[in-house]
Short mmCIF file of C-alpha atoms and ligand atoms in Angstrom, two decimals:
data_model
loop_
_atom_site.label_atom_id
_atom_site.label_comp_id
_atom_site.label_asym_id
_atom_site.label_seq_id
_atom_site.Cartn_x
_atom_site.Cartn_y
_atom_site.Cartn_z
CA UNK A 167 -5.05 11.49 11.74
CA UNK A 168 -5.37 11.59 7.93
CA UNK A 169 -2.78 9.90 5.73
CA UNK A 170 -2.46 10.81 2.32
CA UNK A 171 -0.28 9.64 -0.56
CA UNK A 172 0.73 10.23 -4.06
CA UNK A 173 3.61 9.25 -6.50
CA UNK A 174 5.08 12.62 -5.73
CA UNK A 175 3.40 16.33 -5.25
CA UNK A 176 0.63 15.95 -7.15
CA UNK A 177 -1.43 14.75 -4.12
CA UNK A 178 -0.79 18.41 -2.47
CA UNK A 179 -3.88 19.49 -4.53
CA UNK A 180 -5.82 16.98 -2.24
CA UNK A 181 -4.06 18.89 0.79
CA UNK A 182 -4.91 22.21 -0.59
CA UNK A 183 -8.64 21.38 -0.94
CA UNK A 184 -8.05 19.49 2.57
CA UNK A 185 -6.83 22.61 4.01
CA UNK A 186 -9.18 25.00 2.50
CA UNK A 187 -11.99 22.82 4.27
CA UNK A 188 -10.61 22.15 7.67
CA UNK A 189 -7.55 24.23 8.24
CA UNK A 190 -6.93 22.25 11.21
CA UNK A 191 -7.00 19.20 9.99
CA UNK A 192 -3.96 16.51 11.08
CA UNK A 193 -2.95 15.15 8.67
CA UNK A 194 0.51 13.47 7.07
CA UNK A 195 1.27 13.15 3.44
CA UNK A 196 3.67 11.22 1.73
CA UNK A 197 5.01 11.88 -1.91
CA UNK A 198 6.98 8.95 -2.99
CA UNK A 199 9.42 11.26 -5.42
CA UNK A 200 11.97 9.09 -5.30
CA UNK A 201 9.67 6.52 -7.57
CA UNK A 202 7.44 8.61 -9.58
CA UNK A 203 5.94 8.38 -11.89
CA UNK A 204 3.33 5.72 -10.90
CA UNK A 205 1.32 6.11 -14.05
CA UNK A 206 3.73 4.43 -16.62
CA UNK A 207 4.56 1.38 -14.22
CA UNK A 208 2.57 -1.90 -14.77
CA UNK A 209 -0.57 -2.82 -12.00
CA UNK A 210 1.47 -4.88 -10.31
CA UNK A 211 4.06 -2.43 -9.56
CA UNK A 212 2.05 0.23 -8.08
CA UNK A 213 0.01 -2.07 -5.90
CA UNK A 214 3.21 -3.22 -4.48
CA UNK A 215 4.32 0.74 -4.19
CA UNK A 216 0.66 1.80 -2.72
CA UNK A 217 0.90 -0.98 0.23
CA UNK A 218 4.28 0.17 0.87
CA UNK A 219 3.07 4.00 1.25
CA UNK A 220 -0.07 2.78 3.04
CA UNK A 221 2.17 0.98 5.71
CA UNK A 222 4.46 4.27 6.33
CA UNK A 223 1.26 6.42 6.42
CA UNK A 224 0.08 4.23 9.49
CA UNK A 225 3.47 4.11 10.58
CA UNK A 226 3.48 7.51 11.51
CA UNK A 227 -0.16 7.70 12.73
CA UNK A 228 -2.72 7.44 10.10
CA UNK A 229 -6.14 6.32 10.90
CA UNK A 230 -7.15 6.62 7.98
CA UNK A 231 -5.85 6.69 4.37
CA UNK A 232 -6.71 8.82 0.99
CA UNK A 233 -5.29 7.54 -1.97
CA UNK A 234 -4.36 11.09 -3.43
CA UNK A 235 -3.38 9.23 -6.93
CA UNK A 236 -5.84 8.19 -9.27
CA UNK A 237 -3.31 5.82 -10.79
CA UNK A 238 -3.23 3.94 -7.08
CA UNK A 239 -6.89 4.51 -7.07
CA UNK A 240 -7.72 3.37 -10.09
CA UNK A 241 -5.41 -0.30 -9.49
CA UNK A 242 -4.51 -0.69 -5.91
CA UNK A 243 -7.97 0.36 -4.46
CA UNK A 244 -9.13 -3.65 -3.53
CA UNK A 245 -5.78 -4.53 -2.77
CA UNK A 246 -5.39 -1.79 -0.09
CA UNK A 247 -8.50 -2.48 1.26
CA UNK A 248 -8.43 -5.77 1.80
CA UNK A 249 -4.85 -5.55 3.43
CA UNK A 250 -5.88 -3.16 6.02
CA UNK A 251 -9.62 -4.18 6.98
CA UNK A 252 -10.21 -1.75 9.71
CA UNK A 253 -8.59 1.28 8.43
CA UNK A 254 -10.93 3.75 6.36
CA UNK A 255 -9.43 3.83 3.14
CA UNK A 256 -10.46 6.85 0.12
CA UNK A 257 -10.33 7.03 -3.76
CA UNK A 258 -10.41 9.92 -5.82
CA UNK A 259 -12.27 8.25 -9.23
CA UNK A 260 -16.07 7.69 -7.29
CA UNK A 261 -15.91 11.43 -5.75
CA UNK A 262 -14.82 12.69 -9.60
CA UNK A 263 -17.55 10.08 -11.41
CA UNK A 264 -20.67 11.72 -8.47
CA UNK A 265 -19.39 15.18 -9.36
CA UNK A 266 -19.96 14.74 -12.98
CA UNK A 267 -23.44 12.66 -12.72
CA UNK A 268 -24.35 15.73 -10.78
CA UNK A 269 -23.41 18.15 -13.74
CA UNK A 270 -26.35 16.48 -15.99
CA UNK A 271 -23.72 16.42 -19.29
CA UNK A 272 -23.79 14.45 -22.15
CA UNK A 273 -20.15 14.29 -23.25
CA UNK A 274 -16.98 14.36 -21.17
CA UNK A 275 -13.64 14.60 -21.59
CA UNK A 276 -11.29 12.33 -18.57
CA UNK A 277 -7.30 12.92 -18.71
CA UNK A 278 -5.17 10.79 -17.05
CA UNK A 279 -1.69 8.79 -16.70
CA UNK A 280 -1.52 5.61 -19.09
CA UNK A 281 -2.55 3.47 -15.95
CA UNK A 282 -5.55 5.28 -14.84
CA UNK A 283 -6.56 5.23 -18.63
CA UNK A 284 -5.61 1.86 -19.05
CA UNK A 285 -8.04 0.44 -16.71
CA UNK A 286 -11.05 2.37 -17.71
CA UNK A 287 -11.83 3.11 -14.08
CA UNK A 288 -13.37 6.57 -15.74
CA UNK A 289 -15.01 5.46 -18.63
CA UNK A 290 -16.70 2.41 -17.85
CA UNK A 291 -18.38 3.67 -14.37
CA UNK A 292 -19.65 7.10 -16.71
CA UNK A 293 -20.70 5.13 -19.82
CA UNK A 294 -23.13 2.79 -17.42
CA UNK A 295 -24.54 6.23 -16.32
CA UNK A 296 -25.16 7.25 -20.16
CA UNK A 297 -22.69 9.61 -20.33
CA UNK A 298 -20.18 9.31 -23.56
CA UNK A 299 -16.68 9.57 -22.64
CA UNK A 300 -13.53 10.79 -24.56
CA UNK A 301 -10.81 9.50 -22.71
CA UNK A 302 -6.48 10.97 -23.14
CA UNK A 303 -3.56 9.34 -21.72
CA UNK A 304 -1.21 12.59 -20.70
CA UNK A 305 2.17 10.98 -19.88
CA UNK A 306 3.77 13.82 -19.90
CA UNK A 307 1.98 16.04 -17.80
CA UNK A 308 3.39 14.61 -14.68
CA UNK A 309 7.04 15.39 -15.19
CA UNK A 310 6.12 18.76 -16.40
CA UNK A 311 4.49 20.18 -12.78
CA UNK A 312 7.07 17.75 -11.08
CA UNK A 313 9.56 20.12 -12.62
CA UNK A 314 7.53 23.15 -12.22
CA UNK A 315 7.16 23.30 -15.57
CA UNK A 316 3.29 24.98 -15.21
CA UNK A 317 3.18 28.18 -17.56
CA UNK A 318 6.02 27.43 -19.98
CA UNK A 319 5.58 27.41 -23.89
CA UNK A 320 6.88 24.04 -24.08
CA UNK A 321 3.81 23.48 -21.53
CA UNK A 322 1.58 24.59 -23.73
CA UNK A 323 2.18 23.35 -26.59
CA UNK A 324 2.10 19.62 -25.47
CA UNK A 325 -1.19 20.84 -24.12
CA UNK A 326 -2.56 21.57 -27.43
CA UNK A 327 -0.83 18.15 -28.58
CA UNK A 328 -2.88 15.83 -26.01
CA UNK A 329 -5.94 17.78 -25.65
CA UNK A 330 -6.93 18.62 -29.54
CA UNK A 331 -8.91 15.76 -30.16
CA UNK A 332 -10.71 16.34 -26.65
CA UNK A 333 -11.68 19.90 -27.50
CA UNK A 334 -12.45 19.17 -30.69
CA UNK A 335 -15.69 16.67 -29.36
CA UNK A 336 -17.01 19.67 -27.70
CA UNK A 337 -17.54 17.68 -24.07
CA UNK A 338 -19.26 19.94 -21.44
CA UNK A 339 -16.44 19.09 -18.85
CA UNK A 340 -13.53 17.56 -18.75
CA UNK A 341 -12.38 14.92 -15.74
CA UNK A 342 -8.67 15.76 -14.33
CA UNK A 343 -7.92 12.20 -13.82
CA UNK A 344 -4.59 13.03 -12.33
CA UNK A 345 -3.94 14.43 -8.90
CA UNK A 346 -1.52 16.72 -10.54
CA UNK A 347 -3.40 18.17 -13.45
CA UNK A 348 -5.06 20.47 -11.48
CA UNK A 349 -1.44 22.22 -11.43
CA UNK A 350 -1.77 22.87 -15.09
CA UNK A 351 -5.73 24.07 -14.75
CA UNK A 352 -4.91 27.04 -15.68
CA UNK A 353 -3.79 26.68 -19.27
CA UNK A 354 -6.30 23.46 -19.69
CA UNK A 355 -8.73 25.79 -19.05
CA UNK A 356 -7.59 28.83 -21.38
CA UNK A 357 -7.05 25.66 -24.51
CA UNK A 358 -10.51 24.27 -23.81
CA UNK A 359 -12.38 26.95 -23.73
CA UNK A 360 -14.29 28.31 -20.66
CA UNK A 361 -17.59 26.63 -21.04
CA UNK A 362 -15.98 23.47 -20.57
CA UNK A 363 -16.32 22.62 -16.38
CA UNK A 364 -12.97 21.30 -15.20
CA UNK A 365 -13.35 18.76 -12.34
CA UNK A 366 -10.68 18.26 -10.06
CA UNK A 367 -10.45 14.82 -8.92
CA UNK A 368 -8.73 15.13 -6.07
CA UNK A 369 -10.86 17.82 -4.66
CA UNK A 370 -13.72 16.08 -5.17
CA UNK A 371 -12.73 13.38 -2.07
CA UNK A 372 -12.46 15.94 0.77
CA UNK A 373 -16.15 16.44 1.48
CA UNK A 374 -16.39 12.57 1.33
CA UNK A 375 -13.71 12.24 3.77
CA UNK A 376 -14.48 14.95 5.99
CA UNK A 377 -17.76 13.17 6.59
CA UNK A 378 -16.33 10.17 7.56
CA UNK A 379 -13.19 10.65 9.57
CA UNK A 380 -12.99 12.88 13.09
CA UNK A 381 -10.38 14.90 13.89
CA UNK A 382 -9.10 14.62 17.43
CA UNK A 383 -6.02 15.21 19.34
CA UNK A 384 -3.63 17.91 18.36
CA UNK A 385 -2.99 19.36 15.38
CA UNK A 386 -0.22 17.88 13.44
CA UNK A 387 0.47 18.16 9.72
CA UNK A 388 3.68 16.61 8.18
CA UNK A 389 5.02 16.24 4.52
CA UNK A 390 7.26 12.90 3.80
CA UNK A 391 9.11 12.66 0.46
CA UNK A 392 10.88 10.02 -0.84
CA UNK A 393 13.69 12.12 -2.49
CA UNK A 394 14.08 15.70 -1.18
CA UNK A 395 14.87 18.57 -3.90
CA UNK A 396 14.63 22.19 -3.33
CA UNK A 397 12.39 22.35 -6.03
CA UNK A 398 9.62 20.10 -4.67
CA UNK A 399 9.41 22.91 -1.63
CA UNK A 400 9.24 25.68 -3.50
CA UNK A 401 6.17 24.39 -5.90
CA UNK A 402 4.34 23.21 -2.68
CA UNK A 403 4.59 26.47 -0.82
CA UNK A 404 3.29 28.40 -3.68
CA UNK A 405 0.28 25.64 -4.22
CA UNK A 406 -0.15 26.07 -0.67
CA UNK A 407 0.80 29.69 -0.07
CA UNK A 408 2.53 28.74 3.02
CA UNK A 409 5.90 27.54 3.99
CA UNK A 410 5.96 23.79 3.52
CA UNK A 411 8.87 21.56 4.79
CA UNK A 412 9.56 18.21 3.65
CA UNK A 413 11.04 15.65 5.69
CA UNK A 414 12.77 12.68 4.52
CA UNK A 415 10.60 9.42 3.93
CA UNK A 416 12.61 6.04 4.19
CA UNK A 417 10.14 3.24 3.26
N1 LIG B 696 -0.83 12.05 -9.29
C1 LIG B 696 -0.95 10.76 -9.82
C2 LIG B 696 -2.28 10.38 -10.35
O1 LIG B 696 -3.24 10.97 -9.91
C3 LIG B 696 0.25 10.02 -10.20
C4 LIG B 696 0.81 10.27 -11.50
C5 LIG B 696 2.02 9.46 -11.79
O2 LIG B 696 2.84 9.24 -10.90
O3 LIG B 696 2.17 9.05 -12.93
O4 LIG B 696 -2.43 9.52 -11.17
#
């Protein structure tokens, strides 16, 4: 079984791509809403939050685990993996990093939270492979699609407010360094421009994943939150397009 966690929904664009790939995939995910976000806490913090979502994942089953955060992936990573030695454990920043090599681009854009920027996961794995890097903290970004905030004017315009300087480099494609981002693709995509390739960090892990894990057993698929709000349902059944029910997470 495949466990999967994020500071809150943003992680269900790992399940979507998850889901699109193996339908019947088991899998449980846990969005620690009650805490979120991640991305403004200090290193420290989040390590100690990732170990504690890592620990209710294999609580309830997981084999294996998928960091669907780039904030956790980008500072808990080594501290995950060397607290659970035998368990399989998945980032989203290498998958993102390969996808772009693979693009053959000179310049790239990579949005993120303030820790995933912070700690130049990004930047300093793409500048040893030649490619020059414009890199955006997006703080806000996160509370905006946690609120369902994903079309509105106010949306837009602190769009145009982070992203200027980003469009103005012309980069060939632009890193969504944030599990949630993908959430807002639509009007990154209509600000850049359409020549510039969007790459979905998050999605970028499943193929990985799928080519390590097995599936066996039957199929189960659960969604944990740490705080329950109407809200959060009704955003992840229309990223899903299906009913999804949250249950309760108490870690
Ligand atoms: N979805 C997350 C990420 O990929 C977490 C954002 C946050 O909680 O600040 O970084």
């Amino acid at each position: 079984m495949i466990g999967l966690f994020d500071s809150g929904i943003g992680g269900l664009t790992v399940v979507r791509e998850l889901l699109r790939q193996a339908p019947d995939a088991s899998f449980v995910y846990l969005g620690d809403t009650a805490r979120t976000p991640y991305g403004n806490k200090s290193p420290e913090t989040v390590i100690r939050y990732a170990l504690e979502d890592a620990e209710f994942l294999l609580k309830h089953g997981a084999t294996s685990i998928v960091i669907a955060c780039n904030s956790a992936s980008a500072v808990a990573t080594e501290a995950l993996r060397r607290a659970h030695l035998s368990i399989p454990i998945f980032e989203v920043i290498t998958p993102a990093v390969e996808a772009v090599c693979r693009l053959n681009v000179g310049r790239v854009g990579v949005i993120g939270t303030r820790a995933t920027i912070a700690s130049r996961a990004y930047e300093s794995r793409l500048r040893e492979r030649g490619i020059e890097v414009i890199a955006k903290a997006c703080p806000l970004f996160v509370p905006l699609v946690e609120e369902g905030w994903l079309t509105d004017v106010e949306t837009k315009r602190i769009v145009k407010h982070y992203l200027s300087s980003i469009r103005q480099a012309q980069v060939d494609a632009m890193i969504l360094g944030c599990t949630h981002y993908p959430l807002l693709s639509e009007i990154i995509q209509r600000f850049m421009g359409k020549q510039v390739r969007l790459i979905d960090s998050g999605a970028m892990v499943v193929g990985e994943l799928l080519r390590h894990v097995s599936q066996d057993g039957a199929r189960s698929q659960r969604f944990f939150l740490t705080d329950l709000s109407a809200r959060s349902e009704e955003i992840a059944a229309q990223w899903l397009a299906r009913p999804v029910h949250f249950e309760k997470a108490d870690i």
